[in-house]
Coordinates of C-alpha atoms and ligand atoms in Angstrom, one line a residue:
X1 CA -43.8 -95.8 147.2
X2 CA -46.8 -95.8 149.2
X3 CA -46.2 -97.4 152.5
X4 CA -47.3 -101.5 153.2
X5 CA -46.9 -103.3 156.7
X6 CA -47.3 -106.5 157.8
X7 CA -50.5 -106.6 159.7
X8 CA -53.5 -104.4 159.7
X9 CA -55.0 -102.5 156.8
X10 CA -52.0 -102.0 155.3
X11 CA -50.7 -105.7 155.5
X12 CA -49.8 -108.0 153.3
X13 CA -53.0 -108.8 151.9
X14 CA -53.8 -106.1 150.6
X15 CA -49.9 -105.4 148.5
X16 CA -51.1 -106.0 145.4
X17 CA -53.4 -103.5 145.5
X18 CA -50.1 -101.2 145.0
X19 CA -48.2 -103.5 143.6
X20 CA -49.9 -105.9 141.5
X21 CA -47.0 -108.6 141.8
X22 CA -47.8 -109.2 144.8
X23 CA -50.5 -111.2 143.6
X24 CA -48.5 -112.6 140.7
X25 CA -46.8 -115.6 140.4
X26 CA -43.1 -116.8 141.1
X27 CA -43.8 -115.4 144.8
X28 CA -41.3 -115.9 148.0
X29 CA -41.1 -117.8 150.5
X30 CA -41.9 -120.9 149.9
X31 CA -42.4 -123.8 152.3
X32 CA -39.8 -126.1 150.9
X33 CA -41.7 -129.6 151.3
X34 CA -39.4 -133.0 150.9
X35 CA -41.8 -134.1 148.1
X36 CA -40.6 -131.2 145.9
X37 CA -37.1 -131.5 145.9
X38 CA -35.1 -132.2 143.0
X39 CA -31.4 -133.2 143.5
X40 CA -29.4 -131.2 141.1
X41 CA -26.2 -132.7 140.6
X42 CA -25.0 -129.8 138.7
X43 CA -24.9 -127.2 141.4
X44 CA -22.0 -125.7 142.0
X45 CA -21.3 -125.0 146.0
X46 CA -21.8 -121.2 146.4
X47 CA -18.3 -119.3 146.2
X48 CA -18.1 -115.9 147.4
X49 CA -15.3 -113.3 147.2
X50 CA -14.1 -110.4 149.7
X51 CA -16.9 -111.2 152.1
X52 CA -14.0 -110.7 155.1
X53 CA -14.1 -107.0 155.9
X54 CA -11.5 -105.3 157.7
X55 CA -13.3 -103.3 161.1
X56 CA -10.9 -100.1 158.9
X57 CA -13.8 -100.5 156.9
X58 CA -17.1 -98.6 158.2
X59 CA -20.4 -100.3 157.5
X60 CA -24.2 -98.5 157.3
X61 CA -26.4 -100.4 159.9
X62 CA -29.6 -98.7 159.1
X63 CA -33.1 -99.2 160.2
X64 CA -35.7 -98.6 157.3
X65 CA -39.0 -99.1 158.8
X66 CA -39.9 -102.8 157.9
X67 CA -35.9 -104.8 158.7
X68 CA -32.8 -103.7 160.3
X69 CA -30.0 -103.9 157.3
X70 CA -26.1 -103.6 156.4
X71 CA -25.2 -102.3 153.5
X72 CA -22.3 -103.8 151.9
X73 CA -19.4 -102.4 149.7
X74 CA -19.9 -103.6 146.1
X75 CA -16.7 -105.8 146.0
X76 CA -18.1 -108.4 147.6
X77 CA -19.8 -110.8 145.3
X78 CA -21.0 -114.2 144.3
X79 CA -18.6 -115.6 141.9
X80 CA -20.4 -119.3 141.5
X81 CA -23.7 -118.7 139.1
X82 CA -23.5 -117.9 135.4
X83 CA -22.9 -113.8 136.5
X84 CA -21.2 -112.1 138.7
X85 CA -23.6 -111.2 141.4
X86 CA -22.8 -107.9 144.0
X87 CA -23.6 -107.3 147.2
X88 CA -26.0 -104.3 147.9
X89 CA -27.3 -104.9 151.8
X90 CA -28.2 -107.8 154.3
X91 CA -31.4 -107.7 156.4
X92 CA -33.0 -109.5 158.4
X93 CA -36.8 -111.1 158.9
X94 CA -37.9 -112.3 162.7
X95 CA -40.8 -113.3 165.0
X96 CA -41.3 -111.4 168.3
X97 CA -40.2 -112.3 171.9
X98 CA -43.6 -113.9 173.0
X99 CA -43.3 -115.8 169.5
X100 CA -39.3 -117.2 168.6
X101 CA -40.6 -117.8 164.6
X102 CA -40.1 -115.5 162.2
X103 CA -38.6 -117.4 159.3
X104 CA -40.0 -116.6 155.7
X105 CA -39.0 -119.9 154.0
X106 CA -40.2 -122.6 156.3
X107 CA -38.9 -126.6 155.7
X108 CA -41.7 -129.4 155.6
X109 CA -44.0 -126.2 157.6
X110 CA -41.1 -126.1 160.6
X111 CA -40.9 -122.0 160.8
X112 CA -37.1 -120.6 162.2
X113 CA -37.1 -118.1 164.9
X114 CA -35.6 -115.9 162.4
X115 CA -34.0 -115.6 158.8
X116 CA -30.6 -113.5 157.5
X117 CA -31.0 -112.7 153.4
X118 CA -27.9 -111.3 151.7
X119 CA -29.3 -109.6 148.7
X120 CA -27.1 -109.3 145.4
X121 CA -27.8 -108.0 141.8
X122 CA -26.5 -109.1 138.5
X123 CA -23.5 -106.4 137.8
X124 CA -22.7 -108.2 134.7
X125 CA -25.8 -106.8 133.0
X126 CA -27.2 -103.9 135.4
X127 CA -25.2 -101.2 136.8
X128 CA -27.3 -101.5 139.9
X129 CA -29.8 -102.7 142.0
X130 CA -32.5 -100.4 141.2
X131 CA -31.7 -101.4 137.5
X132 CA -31.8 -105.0 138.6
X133 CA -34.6 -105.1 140.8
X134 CA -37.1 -105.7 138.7
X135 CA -35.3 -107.9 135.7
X136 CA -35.8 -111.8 135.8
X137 CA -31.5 -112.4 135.8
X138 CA -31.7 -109.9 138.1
X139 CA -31.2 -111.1 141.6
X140 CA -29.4 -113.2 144.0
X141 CA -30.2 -113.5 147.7
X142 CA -29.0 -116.1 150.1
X143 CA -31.1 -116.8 153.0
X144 CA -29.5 -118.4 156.4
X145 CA -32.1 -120.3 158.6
X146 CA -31.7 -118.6 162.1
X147 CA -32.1 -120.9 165.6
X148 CA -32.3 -119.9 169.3
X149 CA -29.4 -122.1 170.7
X150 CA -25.4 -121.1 171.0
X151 CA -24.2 -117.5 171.4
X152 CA -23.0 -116.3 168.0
X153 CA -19.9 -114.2 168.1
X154 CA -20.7 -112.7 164.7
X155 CA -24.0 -111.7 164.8
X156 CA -23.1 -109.8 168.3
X157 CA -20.3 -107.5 165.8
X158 CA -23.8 -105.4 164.7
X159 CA -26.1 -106.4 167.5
X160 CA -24.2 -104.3 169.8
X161 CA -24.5 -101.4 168.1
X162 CA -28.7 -102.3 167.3
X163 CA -29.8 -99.8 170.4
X164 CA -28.8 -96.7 168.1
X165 CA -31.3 -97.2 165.5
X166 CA -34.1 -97.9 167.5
X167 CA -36.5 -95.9 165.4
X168 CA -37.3 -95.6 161.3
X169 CA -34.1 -94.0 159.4
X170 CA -31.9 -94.3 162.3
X171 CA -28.6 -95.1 160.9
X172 CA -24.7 -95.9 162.8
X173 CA -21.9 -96.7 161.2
X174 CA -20.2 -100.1 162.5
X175 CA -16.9 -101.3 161.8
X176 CA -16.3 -104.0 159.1
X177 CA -16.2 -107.7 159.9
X178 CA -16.1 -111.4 158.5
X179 CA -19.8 -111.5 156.7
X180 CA -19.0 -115.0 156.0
X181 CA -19.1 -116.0 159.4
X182 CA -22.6 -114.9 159.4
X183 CA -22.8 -117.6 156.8
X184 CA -23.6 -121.8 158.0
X185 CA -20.1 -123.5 157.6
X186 CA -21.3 -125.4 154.5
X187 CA -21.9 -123.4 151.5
X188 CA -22.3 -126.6 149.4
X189 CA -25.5 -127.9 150.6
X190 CA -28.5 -125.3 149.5
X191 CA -31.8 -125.6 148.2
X192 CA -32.7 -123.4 144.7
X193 CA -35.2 -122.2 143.3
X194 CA -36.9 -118.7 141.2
X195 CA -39.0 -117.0 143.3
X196 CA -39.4 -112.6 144.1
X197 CA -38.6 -110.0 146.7
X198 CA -40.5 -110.7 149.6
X199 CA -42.0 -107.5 149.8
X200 CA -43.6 -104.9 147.5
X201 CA -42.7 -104.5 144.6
X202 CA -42.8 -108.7 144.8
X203 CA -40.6 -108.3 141.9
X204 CA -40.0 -112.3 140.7
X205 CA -36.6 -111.3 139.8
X206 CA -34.9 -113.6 142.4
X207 CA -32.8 -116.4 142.2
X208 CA -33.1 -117.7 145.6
X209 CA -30.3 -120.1 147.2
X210 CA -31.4 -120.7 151.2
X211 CA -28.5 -122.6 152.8
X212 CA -30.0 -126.4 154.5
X213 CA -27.9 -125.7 157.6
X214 CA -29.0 -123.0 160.0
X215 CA -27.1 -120.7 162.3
X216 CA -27.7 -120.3 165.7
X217 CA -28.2 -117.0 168.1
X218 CA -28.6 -116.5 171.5
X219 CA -32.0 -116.2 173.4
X220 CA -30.6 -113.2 174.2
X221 CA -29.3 -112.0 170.8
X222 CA -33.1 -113.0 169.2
X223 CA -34.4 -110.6 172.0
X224 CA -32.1 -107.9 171.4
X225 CA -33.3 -108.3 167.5
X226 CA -36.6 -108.8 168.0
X227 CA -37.5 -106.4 171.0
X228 CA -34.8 -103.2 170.0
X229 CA -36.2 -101.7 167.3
X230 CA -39.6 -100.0 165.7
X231 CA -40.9 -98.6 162.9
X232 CA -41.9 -95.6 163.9
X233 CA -40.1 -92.2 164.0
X234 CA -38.2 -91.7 167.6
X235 CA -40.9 -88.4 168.7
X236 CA -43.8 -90.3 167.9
X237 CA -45.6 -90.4 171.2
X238 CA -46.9 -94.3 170.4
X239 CA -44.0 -96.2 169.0
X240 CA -45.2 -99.1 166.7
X241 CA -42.7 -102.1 167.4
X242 CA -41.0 -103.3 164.3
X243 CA -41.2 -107.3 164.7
X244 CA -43.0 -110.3 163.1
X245 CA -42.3 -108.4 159.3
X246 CA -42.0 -111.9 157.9
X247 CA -44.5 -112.7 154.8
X248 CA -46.7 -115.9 155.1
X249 CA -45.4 -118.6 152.7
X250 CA -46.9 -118.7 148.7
X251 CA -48.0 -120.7 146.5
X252 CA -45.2 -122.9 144.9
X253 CA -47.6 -123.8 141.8
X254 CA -45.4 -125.7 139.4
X255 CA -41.9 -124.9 140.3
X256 CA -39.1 -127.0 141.5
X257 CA -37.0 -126.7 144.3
X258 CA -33.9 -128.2 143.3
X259 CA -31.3 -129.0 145.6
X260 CA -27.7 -129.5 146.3
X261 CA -27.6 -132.8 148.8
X262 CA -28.5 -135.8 148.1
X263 CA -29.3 -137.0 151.8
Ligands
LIG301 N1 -36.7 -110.4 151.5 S1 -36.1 -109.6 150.3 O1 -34.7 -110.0 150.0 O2 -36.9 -109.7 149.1 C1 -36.0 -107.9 150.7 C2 -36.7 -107.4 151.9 F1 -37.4 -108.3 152.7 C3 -36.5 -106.1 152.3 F2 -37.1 -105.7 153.5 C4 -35.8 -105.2 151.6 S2 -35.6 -103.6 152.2 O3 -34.8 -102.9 151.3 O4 -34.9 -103.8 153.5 C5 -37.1 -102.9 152.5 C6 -38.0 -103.0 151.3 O5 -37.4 -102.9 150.1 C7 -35.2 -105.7 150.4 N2 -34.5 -104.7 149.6 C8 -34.2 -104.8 148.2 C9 -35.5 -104.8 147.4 C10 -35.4 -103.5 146.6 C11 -34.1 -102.9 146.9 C12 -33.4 -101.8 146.3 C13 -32.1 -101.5 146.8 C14 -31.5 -102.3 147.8 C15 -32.1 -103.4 148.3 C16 -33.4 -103.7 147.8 C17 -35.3 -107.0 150.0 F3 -34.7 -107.4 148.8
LIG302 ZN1 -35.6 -110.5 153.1

């Protein structure tokens, strides 16, 4: 489709002039405010199947011009909500060096330095993403709160390899590794709610789950995310830095954020 950025003429603002959505409602993120939470004793703690791949295994670490992603073979899944939910890619949303926040879903207006979403489509009812993009039932996608703090061992199993796709449509294959342990430790405690894709289309079609705990990375590793890559093509004589491509929060309207935790 027609190209959208984050700033300028072409920035967010102005999406729904392509894609009406974007102005629609159901939108993502959210701020996820204490005084609409709803504890939901019925949800389940997310389970997840054959997220530990083996490094025989060769992932596609690609960068497409607005996030640096990984896609991911279709047996791993979400086997916790009323479908079976597959995994399609994982990308990634950040801030810039001079500016450690780039979180989309902010918590009582704190913003993350960055945020990891792990994007999944209903394969009980769509054969695949592109069929499932734009249906409510659609969608999964978990999102992982990202600090600056401890060196993070798992993050470093693609970061090292971020250099060789510096520039729109780069693309490296990586060897496999334990997605999960991109994951917090606790898989039980999670706030829900139904929001969209975060960029155009703005599809609501997502059924969002963003973990309470976050992960930490390394001053260093944020850097290397936040300072590799761009989102222009590798001849272009001025290269356009890929960073802060993190949409401003929306309006919640009546929804509920339901959650996991009780304290
Ligand atoms: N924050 S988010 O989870 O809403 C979200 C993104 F923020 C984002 F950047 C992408 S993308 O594919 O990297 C680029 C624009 O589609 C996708 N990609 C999804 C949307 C459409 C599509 C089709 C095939 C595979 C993945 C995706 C996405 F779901
Ligand atoms: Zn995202």
């Amino acid at each position: 489709g027609a190209k959208w950025t984050y700033n300028g003429p072409e920035g967010e603002h102005h999406w729904s002039k392509h894609y009406p959505y974007c102005g629609g409602a159901f939108q993502s993120p959210i701020d996820i405010k204490s005084e609409l939470l709803r504890f939901d004793p019925t949800l389940r703690p997310i389970e997840i199947q054959n997220y530990n791949l083996s490094p025989n295994e060769q992932l596609t670490l690609g960068n497409n011009g607005h996030s640096v992603q990984i896609s991911l073979p279709s047996k791993m899944h979400i086997s916790s909500l009323p479908h079976r939910y597959t995994a399609a890619q994982l990308h990634f949303h950040w801030g810039s060096s001079g500016r450690p926040s780039g979180s989309e879903h902010t918590v009582n207006s704190k913003q993350y330095a960055a945020e990891m979403h792990v994007v999944h489509f209903n394969s009980d009812k769509y054969p695949n993403m592109s069929m499932a993009v734009d249906k409510s039932d659609g969608l999964a996608v978990l999102g992982v709160l990202i600090e600056v703090g401890e060196f993070n061992p798992a993050f470093e199993q693609f970061l090292r390899f971020i250099n060789g796709i510096k520039y729109i449509d780069q693309r490296v294959q990586v060897p496999g590794f334990n997605i999960r342990a991109l994951l917090p430790a606790r898989l039980d405690e999670f706030y829900r709610y139904d929001g969209s894709l975060t960029t155009p289309p703005c599809y609501p079609s997502v059924l969002w789950t963003i973990f309470r705990n976050h992960v930490t990375i390394s001053r260093k590793q944020f850097l290397d995310m936040a300072t590799a890559l761009y989102s222009s093509h590798a001849q272009e004589s001025s290269p356009v830095p890929l960073n802060e491509n993190f949409r401003k929060t929306q309006l919640v309207d009546s929804r509920v954020v339901l959650v996991s935790f009780k304290e």
